[in-house]
Amino acid sequence: MHFALLQNDFIKMSREELCEYYGANIFPQVPEDLKNWDSSPEYEYGIYRRNNGSGEVYFDQNVINYSNDNFSRNINIETAKGTMPLYDVAAFNGDDFIKSSIGGIEIGIGGTEDGCYYAEFMYKGVGFCIITDGLSQVELISVLESIMK
């Protein structure tokens, strides 16, 4: 797949507009010590539409990051409408996942020896890839459940 993300095609969206576009709340409840990076002025959510933002959507993947003050605890969430997101920070294959279910939604969950966890699933037509570092299994499950309310 080859395409260019043209800045003139970018449609900036607020959190609310993005959730409306996806048809799901993509912003989970996270542990209190984690803060969303979107408070930074250069951090933007949105989609790309051809013809200077007036045509068809050709890219709608968004990245949502949370971390604590010293970055020892992190959550990276990638979303895409109608498909699983393209990976930006890691690549996993089906052998890396254990099939599980939360609220009837099938989820692939895996982990690494150094305490990272990852989960992949489709919910309400939105593909999610979630990678955590420094969170417990219980915290990961809580984050997942908060998306699927």
Tab-separated table of C-alpha atoms in Angstrom:
chain	number	residue	atom	x	y	z
A	1	MET	CA	0.000	0.000	0.000
A	2	HIS	CA	1.425	3.335	-1.073
A	3	PHE	CA	-0.125	6.716	-0.423
A	4	ALA	CA	0.942	10.154	0.677
A	5	LEU	CA	-0.685	11.946	3.586
A	6	LEU	CA	-1.125	15.466	2.250
A	7	GLN	CA	-1.387	18.174	4.898
A	8	ASN	CA	-4.052	20.026	2.868
A	9	ASP	CA	-6.232	16.899	3.120
A	10	PHE	CA	-6.059	16.754	6.930
A	11	ILE	CA	-9.271	17.489	8.833
A	12	LYS	CA	-8.448	18.267	12.461
A	13	MET	CA	-10.958	16.844	14.946
A	14	SER	CA	-11.636	17.242	18.642
A	15	ARG	CA	-11.956	14.163	20.842
A	16	GLU	CA	-15.741	14.403	20.572
A	17	GLU	CA	-15.712	14.755	16.774
A	18	LEU	CA	-13.332	11.820	16.440
A	19	CYS	CA	-15.527	9.569	18.599
A	20	GLU	CA	-18.538	10.619	16.524
A	21	TYR	CA	-16.652	9.798	13.301
A	22	TYR	CA	-15.640	6.354	14.586
A	23	GLY	CA	-19.034	5.665	16.148
A	24	ALA	CA	-17.362	4.585	19.395
A	25	ASN	CA	-15.608	6.112	22.392
A	26	ILE	CA	-11.949	5.474	21.603
A	27	PHE	CA	-10.604	7.247	24.699
A	28	PRO	CA	-10.412	4.783	27.612
A	29	GLN	CA	-10.355	5.367	31.325
A	30	VAL	CA	-6.725	5.005	32.358
A	31	PRO	CA	-4.907	4.880	35.708
A	32	GLU	CA	-4.878	8.291	37.402
A	33	ASP	CA	-1.116	8.783	37.083
A	34	LEU	CA	-1.278	8.643	33.271
A	35	LYS	CA	-1.885	11.793	31.246
A	36	ASN	CA	-2.953	12.082	27.610
A	37	TRP	CA	-0.355	13.647	25.338
A	38	ASP	CA	-3.007	15.630	23.456
A	39	SER	CA	-2.507	18.621	25.753
A	40	SER	CA	0.612	19.352	23.677
A	41	PRO	CA	-0.140	21.933	20.932
A	42	GLU	CA	1.485	19.842	18.178
A	43	TYR	CA	-0.628	16.762	18.980
A	44	GLU	CA	-3.650	16.577	16.657
A	45	TYR	CA	-6.371	14.047	15.927
A	46	GLY	CA	-8.116	13.848	12.593
A	47	ILE	CA	-8.677	12.175	9.258
A	48	TYR	CA	-7.458	12.684	5.697
A	49	ARG	CA	-9.937	13.397	2.868
A	50	ARG	CA	-8.893	13.713	-0.762
A	51	ASN	CA	-9.253	17.010	-2.671
A	52	ASN	CA	-8.118	19.338	0.103
A	53	GLY	CA	-10.349	17.740	2.712
A	54	SER	CA	-13.601	17.652	0.734
A	55	GLY	CA	-13.404	14.199	-0.906
A	56	GLU	CA	-13.424	10.613	0.275
A	57	VAL	CA	-11.595	9.580	3.447
A	58	TYR	CA	-8.348	7.825	2.554
A	59	PHE	CA	-6.690	7.590	5.982
A	60	ASP	CA	-8.283	7.737	9.406
A	61	GLN	CA	-5.809	6.075	11.711
A	62	ASN	CA	-5.159	7.954	14.935
A	63	VAL	CA	-2.646	7.461	17.727
A	64	ILE	CA	-3.541	8.152	21.352
A	65	ASN	CA	-0.748	8.133	23.929
A	66	TYR	CA	-0.770	8.270	27.709
A	67	SER	CA	2.189	8.232	30.102
A	68	ASN	CA	3.182	9.131	33.620
A	69	ASP	CA	5.615	11.958	34.385
A	70	ASN	CA	8.787	9.876	34.011
A	71	PHE	CA	7.495	7.683	31.135
A	72	SER	CA	7.878	4.462	33.131
A	73	ARG	CA	4.174	3.701	32.510
A	74	ASN	CA	2.737	4.127	29.026
A	75	ILE	CA	-0.258	3.287	26.870
A	76	ASN	CA	-0.164	3.546	23.075
A	77	ILE	CA	-3.505	3.142	21.277
A	78	GLU	CA	-3.839	3.038	17.504
A	79	THR	CA	-7.283	3.098	15.900
A	80	ALA	CA	-8.712	2.798	12.390
A	81	LYS	CA	-12.289	2.685	11.131
A	82	GLY	CA	-13.379	-0.591	9.542
A	83	THR	CA	-9.993	-2.297	9.725
A	84	MET	CA	-7.118	-3.048	12.043
A	85	PRO	CA	-4.688	-0.128	12.223
A	86	LEU	CA	-1.323	-0.217	10.531
A	87	TYR	CA	1.365	-0.624	13.188
A	88	ASP	CA	3.422	2.411	13.976
A	89	VAL	CA	5.562	1.191	16.875
A	90	ALA	CA	5.616	-2.622	16.735
A	91	ALA	CA	4.702	-5.643	14.636
A	92	PHE	CA	3.016	-8.710	16.058
A	93	ASN	CA	1.695	-11.765	14.308
A	94	GLY	CA	-1.145	-14.082	15.241
A	95	ASP	CA	1.222	-16.478	17.016
A	96	ASP	CA	2.021	-13.758	19.575
A	97	PHE	CA	-1.577	-13.562	20.810
A	98	ILE	CA	-3.772	-15.591	23.109
A	99	LYS	CA	-7.421	-15.427	22.086
A	100	SER	CA	-9.629	-14.053	24.826
A	101	SER	CA	-12.986	-12.342	25.177
A	102	ILE	CA	-14.293	-9.357	27.115
A	103	GLY	CA	-18.020	-8.760	27.066
A	104	GLY	CA	-18.374	-11.083	24.086
A	105	ILE	CA	-15.749	-9.201	22.045
A	106	GLU	CA	-12.884	-11.391	20.802
A	107	ILE	CA	-9.481	-9.975	21.702
A	108	GLY	CA	-5.952	-11.084	20.940
A	109	ILE	CA	-3.794	-10.411	24.010
A	110	GLY	CA	-0.083	-10.969	24.464
A	111	GLY	CA	2.848	-9.904	26.562
A	112	THR	CA	6.605	-9.756	26.679
A	113	GLU	CA	9.032	-10.935	29.326
A	114	ASP	CA	9.859	-7.344	30.266
A	115	GLY	CA	6.275	-6.395	31.191
A	116	CYS	CA	4.779	-4.988	28.010
A	117	TYR	CA	1.255	-6.065	27.084
A	118	TYR	CA	-0.582	-5.697	23.826
A	119	ALA	CA	-4.120	-6.259	22.653
A	120	GLU	CA	-5.834	-6.233	19.261
A	121	PHE	CA	-9.556	-6.225	18.601
A	122	MET	CA	-12.425	-4.822	16.564
A	123	TYR	CA	-15.183	-3.032	18.464
A	124	LYS	CA	-18.150	-1.238	16.874
A	125	GLY	CA	-16.366	-1.327	13.524
A	126	VAL	CA	-13.168	0.244	14.887
A	127	GLY	CA	-9.834	-1.599	14.916
A	128	PHE	CA	-7.757	-1.148	18.062
A	129	CYS	CA	-4.120	-1.986	18.750
A	130	ILE	CA	-3.125	-1.212	22.329
A	131	ILE	CA	0.400	-1.534	23.700
A	132	THR	CA	1.210	-0.908	27.353
A	133	ASP	CA	4.460	-0.680	29.272
A	134	GLY	CA	4.653	-0.623	33.061
A	135	LEU	CA	0.974	-1.464	33.586
A	136	SER	CA	-0.242	-4.598	35.323
A	137	GLN	CA	-2.487	-7.173	33.656
A	138	VAL	CA	-5.348	-5.933	35.834
A	139	GLU	CA	-4.791	-2.348	34.635
A	140	LEU	CA	-4.718	-3.500	31.001
A	141	ILE	CA	-8.023	-5.349	31.414
A	142	SER	CA	-9.542	-2.267	33.075
A	143	VAL	CA	-8.461	-0.094	30.118
A	144	LEU	CA	-9.944	-2.605	27.647
A	145	GLU	CA	-13.210	-2.864	29.567
A	146	SER	CA	-13.556	0.929	29.669
A	147	ILE	CA	-13.497	1.046	25.857
A	148	MET	CA	-16.147	-1.658	25.571
A	149	LYS	CA	-18.756	-0.058	27.846
